[in-house]
Coordinates of C-alpha atoms and ligand atoms in Angstrom, one line a residue:
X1 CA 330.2 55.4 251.3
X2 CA 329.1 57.4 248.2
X3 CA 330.7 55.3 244.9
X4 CA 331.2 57.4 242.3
X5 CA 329.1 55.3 239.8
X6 CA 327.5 52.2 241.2
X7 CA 327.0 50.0 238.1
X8 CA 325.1 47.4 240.0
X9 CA 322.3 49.7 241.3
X10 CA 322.4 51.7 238.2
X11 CA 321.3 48.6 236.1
X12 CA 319.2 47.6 238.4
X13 CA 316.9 50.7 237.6
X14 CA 316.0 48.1 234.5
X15 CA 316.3 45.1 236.3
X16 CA 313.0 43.7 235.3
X17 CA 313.2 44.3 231.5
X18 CA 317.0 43.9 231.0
X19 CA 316.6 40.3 232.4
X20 CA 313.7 39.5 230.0
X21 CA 315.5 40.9 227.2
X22 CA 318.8 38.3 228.1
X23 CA 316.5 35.3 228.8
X24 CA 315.5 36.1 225.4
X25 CA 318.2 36.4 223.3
X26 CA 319.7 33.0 225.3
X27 CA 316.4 31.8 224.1
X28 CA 316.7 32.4 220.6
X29 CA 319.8 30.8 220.1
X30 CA 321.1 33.3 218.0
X31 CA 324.1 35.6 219.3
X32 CA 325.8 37.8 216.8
X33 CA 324.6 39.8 213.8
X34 CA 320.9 39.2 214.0
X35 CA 317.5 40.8 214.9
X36 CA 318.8 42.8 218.1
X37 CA 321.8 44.3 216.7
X38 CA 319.2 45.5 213.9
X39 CA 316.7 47.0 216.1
X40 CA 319.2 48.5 218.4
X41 CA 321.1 50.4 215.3
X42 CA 318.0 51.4 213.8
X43 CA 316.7 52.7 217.1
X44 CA 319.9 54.2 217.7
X45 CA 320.3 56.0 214.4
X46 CA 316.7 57.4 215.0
X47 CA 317.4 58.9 218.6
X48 CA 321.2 60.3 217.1
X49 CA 319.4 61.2 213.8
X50 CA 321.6 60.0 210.9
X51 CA 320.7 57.7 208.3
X52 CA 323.1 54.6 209.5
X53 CA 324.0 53.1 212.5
X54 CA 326.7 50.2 212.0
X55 CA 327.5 48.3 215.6
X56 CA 331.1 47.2 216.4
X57 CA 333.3 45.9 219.1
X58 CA 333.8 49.1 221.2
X59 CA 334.4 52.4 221.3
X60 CA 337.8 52.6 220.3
X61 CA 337.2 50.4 217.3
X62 CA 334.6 52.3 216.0
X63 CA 336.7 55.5 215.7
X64 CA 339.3 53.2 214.1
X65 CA 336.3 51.6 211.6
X66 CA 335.7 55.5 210.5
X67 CA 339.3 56.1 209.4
X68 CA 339.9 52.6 208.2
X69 CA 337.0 53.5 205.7
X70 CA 338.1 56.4 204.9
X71 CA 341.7 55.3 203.6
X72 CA 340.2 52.4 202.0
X73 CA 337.3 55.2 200.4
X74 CA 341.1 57.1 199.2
X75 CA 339.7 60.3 201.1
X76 CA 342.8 60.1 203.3
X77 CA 345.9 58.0 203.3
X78 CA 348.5 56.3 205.9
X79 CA 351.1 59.5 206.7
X80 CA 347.8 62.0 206.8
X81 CA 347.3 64.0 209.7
X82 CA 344.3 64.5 212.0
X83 CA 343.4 66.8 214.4
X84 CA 343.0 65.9 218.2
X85 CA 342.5 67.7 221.3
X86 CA 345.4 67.0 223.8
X87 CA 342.8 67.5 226.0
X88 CA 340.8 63.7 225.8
X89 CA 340.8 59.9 227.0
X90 CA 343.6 57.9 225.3
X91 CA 341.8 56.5 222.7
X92 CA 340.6 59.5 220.6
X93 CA 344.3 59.6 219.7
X94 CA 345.1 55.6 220.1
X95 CA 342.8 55.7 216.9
X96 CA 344.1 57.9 215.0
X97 CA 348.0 56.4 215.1
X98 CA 346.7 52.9 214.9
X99 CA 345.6 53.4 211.6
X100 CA 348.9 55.1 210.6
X101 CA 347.6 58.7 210.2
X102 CA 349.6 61.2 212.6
X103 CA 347.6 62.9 215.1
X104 CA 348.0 66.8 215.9
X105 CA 347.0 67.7 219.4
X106 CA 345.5 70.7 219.8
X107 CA 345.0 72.8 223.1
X108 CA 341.0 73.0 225.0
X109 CA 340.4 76.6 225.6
X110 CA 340.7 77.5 229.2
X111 CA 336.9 77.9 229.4
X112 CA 335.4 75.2 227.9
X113 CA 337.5 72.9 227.9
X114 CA 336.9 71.2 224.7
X115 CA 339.5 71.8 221.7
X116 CA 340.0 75.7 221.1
X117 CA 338.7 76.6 217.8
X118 CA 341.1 79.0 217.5
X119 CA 343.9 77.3 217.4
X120 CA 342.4 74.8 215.0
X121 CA 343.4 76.8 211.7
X122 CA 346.8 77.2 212.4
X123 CA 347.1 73.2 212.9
X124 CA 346.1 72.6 209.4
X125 CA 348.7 71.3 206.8
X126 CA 348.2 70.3 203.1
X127 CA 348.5 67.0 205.1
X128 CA 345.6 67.0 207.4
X129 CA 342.2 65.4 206.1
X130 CA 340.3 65.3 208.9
X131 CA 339.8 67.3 212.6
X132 CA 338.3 65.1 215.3
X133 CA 336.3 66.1 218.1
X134 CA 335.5 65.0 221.5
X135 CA 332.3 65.7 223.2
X136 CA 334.7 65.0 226.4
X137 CA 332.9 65.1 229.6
X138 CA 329.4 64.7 227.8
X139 CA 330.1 68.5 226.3
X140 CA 329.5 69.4 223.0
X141 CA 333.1 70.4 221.7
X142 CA 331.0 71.1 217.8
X143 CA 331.2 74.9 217.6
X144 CA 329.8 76.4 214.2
X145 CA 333.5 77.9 213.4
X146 CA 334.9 74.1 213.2
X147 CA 332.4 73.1 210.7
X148 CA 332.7 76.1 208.4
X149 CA 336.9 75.2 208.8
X150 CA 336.2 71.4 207.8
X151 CA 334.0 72.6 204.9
X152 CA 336.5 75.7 203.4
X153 CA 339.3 73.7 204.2
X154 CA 337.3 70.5 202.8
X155 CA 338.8 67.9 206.2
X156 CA 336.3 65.2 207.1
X157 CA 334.6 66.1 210.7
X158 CA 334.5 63.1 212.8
X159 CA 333.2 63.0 216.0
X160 CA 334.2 61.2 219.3
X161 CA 330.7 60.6 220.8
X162 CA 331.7 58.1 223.7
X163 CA 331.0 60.6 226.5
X164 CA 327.8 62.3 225.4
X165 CA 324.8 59.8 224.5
X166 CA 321.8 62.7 223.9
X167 CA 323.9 66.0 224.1
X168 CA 322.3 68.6 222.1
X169 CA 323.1 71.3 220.0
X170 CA 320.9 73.6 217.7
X171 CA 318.6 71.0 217.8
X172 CA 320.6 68.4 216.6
X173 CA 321.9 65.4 218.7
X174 CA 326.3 65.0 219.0
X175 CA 327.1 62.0 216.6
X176 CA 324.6 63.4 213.7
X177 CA 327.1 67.3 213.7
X178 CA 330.0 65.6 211.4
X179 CA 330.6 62.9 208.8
X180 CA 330.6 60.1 210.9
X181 CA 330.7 59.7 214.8
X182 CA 332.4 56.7 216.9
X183 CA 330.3 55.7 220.2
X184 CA 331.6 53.7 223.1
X185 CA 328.9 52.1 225.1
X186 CA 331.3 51.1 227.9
X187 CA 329.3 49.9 230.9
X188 CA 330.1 53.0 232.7
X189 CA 328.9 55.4 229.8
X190 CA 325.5 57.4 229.9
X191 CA 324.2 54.4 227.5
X192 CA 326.4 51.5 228.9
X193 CA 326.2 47.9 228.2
X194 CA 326.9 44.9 230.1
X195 CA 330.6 44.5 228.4
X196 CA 332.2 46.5 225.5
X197 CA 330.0 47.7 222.5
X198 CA 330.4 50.8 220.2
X199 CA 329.0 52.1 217.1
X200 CA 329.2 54.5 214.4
X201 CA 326.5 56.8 213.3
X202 CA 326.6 59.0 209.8
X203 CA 324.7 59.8 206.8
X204 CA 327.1 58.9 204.2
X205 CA 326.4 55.2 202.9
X206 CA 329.3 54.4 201.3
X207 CA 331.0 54.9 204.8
X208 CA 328.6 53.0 206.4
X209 CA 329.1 49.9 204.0
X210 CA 332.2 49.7 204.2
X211 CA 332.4 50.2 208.0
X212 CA 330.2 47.6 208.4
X213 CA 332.5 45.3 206.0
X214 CA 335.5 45.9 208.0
X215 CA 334.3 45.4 211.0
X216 CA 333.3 41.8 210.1
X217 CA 336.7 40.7 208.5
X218 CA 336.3 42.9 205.5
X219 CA 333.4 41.0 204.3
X220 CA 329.7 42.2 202.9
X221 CA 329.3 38.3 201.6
X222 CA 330.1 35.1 202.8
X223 CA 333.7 34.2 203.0
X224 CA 334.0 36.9 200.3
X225 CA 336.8 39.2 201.5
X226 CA 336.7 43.0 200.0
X227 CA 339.4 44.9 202.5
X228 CA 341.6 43.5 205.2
X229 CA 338.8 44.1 207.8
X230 CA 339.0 43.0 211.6
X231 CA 336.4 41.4 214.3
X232 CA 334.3 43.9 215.8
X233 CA 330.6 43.6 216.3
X234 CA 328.2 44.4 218.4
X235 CA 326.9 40.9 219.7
X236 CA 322.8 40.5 220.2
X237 CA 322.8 40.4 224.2
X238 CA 324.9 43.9 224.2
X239 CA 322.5 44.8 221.3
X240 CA 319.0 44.2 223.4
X241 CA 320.4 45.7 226.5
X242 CA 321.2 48.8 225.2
X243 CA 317.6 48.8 222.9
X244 CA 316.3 48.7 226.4
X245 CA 318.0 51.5 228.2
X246 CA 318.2 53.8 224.9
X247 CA 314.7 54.1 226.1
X248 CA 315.2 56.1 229.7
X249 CA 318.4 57.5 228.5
X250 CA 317.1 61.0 228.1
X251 CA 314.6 60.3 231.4
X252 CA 318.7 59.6 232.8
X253 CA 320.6 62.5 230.9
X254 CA 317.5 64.5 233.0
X255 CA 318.8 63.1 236.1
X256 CA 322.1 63.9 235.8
X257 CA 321.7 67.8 234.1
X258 CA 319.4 68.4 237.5
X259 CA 322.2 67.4 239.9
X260 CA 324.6 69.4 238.0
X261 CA 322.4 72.2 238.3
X262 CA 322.5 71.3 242.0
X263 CA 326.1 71.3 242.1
X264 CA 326.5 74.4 240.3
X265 CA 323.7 76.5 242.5
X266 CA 324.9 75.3 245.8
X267 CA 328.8 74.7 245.5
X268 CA 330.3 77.5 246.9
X269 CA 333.8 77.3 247.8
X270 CA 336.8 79.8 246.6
X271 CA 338.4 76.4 246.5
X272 CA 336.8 74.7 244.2
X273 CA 336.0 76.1 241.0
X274 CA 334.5 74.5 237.2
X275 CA 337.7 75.9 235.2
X276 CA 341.1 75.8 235.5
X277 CA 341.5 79.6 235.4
X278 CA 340.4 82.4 237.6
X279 CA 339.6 83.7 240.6
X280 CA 335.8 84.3 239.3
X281 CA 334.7 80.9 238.5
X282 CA 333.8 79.2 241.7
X283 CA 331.4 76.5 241.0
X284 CA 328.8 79.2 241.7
X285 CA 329.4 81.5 238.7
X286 CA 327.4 81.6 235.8
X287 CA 328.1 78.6 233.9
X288 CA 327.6 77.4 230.2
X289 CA 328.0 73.9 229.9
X290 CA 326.0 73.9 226.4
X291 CA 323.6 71.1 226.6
X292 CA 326.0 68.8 228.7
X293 CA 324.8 65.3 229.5
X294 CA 327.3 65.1 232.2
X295 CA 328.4 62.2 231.8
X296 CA 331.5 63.7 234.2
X297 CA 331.1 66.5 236.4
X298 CA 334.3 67.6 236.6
X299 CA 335.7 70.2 239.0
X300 CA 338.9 71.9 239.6
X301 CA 341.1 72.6 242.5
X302 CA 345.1 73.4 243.0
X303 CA 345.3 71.3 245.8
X304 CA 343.1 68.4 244.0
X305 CA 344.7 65.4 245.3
X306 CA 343.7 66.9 249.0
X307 CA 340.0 67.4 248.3
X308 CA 340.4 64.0 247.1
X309 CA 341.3 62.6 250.2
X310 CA 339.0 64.9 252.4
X311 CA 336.0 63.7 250.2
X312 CA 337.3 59.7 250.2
X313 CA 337.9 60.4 254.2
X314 CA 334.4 61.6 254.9
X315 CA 332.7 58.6 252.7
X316 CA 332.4 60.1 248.8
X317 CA 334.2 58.6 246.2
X318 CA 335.7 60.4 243.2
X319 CA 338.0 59.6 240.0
X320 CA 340.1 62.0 238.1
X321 CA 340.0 62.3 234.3
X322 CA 342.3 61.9 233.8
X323 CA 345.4 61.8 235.8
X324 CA 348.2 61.9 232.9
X325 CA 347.8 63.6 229.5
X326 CA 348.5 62.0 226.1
X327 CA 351.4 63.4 226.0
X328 CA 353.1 62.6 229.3
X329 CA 352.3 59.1 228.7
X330 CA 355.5 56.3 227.9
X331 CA 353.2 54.8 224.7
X332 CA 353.8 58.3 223.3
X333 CA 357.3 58.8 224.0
X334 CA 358.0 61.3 220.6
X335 CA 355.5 63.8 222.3
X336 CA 356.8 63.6 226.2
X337 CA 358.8 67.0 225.7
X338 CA 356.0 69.0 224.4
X339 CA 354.3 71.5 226.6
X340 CA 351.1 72.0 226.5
X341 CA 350.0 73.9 229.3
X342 CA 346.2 73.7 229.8
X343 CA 346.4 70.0 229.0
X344 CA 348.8 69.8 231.8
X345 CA 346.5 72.4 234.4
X346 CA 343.3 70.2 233.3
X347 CA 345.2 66.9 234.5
X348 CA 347.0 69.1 237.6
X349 CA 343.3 70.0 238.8
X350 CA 340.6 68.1 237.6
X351 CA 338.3 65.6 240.0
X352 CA 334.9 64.3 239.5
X353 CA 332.3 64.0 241.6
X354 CA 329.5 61.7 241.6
X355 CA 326.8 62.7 239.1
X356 CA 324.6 59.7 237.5
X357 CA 320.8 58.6 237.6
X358 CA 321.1 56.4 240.8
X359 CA 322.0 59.1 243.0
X360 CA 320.0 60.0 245.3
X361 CA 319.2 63.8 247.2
X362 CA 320.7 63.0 250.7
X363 CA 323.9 61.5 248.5
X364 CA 323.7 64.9 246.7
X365 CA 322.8 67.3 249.8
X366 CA 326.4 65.7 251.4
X367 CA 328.7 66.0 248.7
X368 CA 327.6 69.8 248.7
X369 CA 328.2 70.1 252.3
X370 CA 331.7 68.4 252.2
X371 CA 332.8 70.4 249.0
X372 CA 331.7 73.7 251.3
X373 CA 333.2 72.2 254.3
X374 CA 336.7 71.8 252.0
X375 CA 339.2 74.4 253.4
Ligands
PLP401 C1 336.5 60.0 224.8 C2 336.5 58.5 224.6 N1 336.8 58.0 223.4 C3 336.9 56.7 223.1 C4 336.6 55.8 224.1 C5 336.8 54.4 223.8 O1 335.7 53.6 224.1 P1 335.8 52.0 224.4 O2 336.3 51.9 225.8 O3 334.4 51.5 224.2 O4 336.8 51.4 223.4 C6 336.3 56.2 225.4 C7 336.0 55.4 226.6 O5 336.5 54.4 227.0 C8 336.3 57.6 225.7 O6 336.0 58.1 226.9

């Protein structure tokens, strides 16, 4: 069997260092806010390439952190509305409506996938302060026309980083493009822990103070309460595991963009294409994934749910991301009548295939030949 992503062998690539790193912090008797939380947000605000890195809790609660702050700041308020691709894993949105503010889902374009910038204007109200984006599938969804909206329009940029760890554009990393970035290091992300951790990167201080105060009960002082804050830190064994593979992550990213290019050279099926639309795109055609990490490779196919079974039948295991859309879900009942047709297509079609640091060329040589086999 092919798993799609192995956690076990995948931290054992660090085994040596990951265990010296735990003995230690068991060692040192000291487990929450202390020296390798530091390190790790320092390191990690260097390799993203914004002044501050605050650790928190997870994912999820670092995108929650970001808006928290900024109601508390007064940029936005409970009733404001923010700007969400339909198109992304529960929790961009979960975020957004948790903290009271009203998300607005916008379409991916058909190509890329990521949130269509051109449907982006149109979305804005006088009650929108902010548009958030999702680097989904380790993508850069940042294109230079949603920055110059979020300046004229003056809406905060925030990004939703927990899929791309090292994705590049212009030079610049995803999670330093915006005001402030969210990062989920999940264990199965490109930078995973061993447990929940997330983080939030920007260059605005203010933000980053009172993120940090809010994610530690709304205190920056001892039993000294500022806001009505929450728990959620990083703790120091999460911390020192991640300072450790921060270090191969972009020996990993590496990894995975050359089996992509694999998949993309020697995938040749009518069947199976890398967009929802068109006859044209076969995973062959010429493809611009814009500095993708890959943390998915997803692929498409009308008759998805039987590739899946061919593939699980001849030994490779994939997932789908993600099965139902926002929308569609019961959580979200006030949106279930909406149509939002590419959402629904990406969800219809959409399977991923292996693609991480562990595997290895024979693993990669026979999901090629099954895709090709796939009639
Ligand atoms: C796009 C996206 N946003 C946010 C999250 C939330 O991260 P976490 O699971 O660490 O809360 C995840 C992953 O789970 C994600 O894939």
């Amino acid at each position: 069997m092919i798993p799609y992503l192995p956690l076990r062998q995948i931290n054992a690539l660090y085994d040596t260092e990951l265990r010296e790193v735990i003995s230690s912090v068991l060692d040192s008797g000291w487990y929450l806010k202390g020296e390798a939380t530091q390190r790790f947000e320092q390191h990690y605000a260097q390799y993203i390439g914004t002044r501050y890195c605050v650790g928190c809790g997870n994912g999820l609660d670092a995108l929650k952190l970001i808006l928290q702050a900024y109601i508390e700041m007064g940029v936005m308020q409970r009733g404001d509305e923010v700007i969400v691709p339909a198109n992304t894993y529960i929790a961009s949105i979960l975020a957004v409506s948790a903290c009271g503010l009203k998300p607005i889902l916008v379409e991916p374009s058909p190509d890329t996938l990521q949130i269509d910038d051109s449907l982006i204007e149109r979305a804005i109200s006088p009650q929108t302060k902010a548009v958030m984006i999702v680097h989904l599938y380790g993508r850069c969804a940042y294109t230079a026309h949603i920055g110059e909206l979020c300046k004229s329009y003056g809406l905060k940029l925030i990004e939703d980083n927990a899929q791309a760890h090292g994705c590049e554009y212009n030079g610049l990393r995803t999670g330093a493009l915006g005001d402030a970035a969210g990062h989920s290091f999940y264990p199965g992300k490109n930078l995973g822990a061993l447990g929940d951790a997330g983080a939030v990167t920007t260059n605005d201080e203010a933000l980053a103070t009172i993120v940090r105060s809010l994610g530690n009960y709304g205190s920056s002082r001892k039993y000294v309460f500022d806001y009505l804050g929450c728990n959620s830190r990083m703790d120091e064994l999460q911390a020192a595991v991640l300072d450790v593979k921060l270090r191969y992550l972009d020996r990993d990213n590496q990894r995975r963009k050359d089996i992509a290019a694999r998949y993309e050279r020697e995938v040749s099926n009518p069947l199976v294409r890398l967009r929802i639309d068109g006859n044209e795109n076969t995973v062959r055609a010429s493809f611009e994934s814009r500095g993708s990490v890959h943390h998915i490779f997803p692929i498409f196919c009308e008759r998805r749910d039987d590739l899946q079974k061919f593939l699980a039948d001849n030994g490779v295991e994939t997932q789908i991301h993600y099965p139902i859309p926002p929308h569609k879900q019961h959580c979200f009942a006030e949106w279930n009548h909406l149509s939002l047709p590419i959402t629904e297509r990406i969800h219809a079609q959409e399977l991923s295939i292996p693609c991480h640091q562990a595997l290895n060329d024979a693993e990669i040589d026979q999901v090629v030949k099954l895709l090709n086999a796939f009639r």
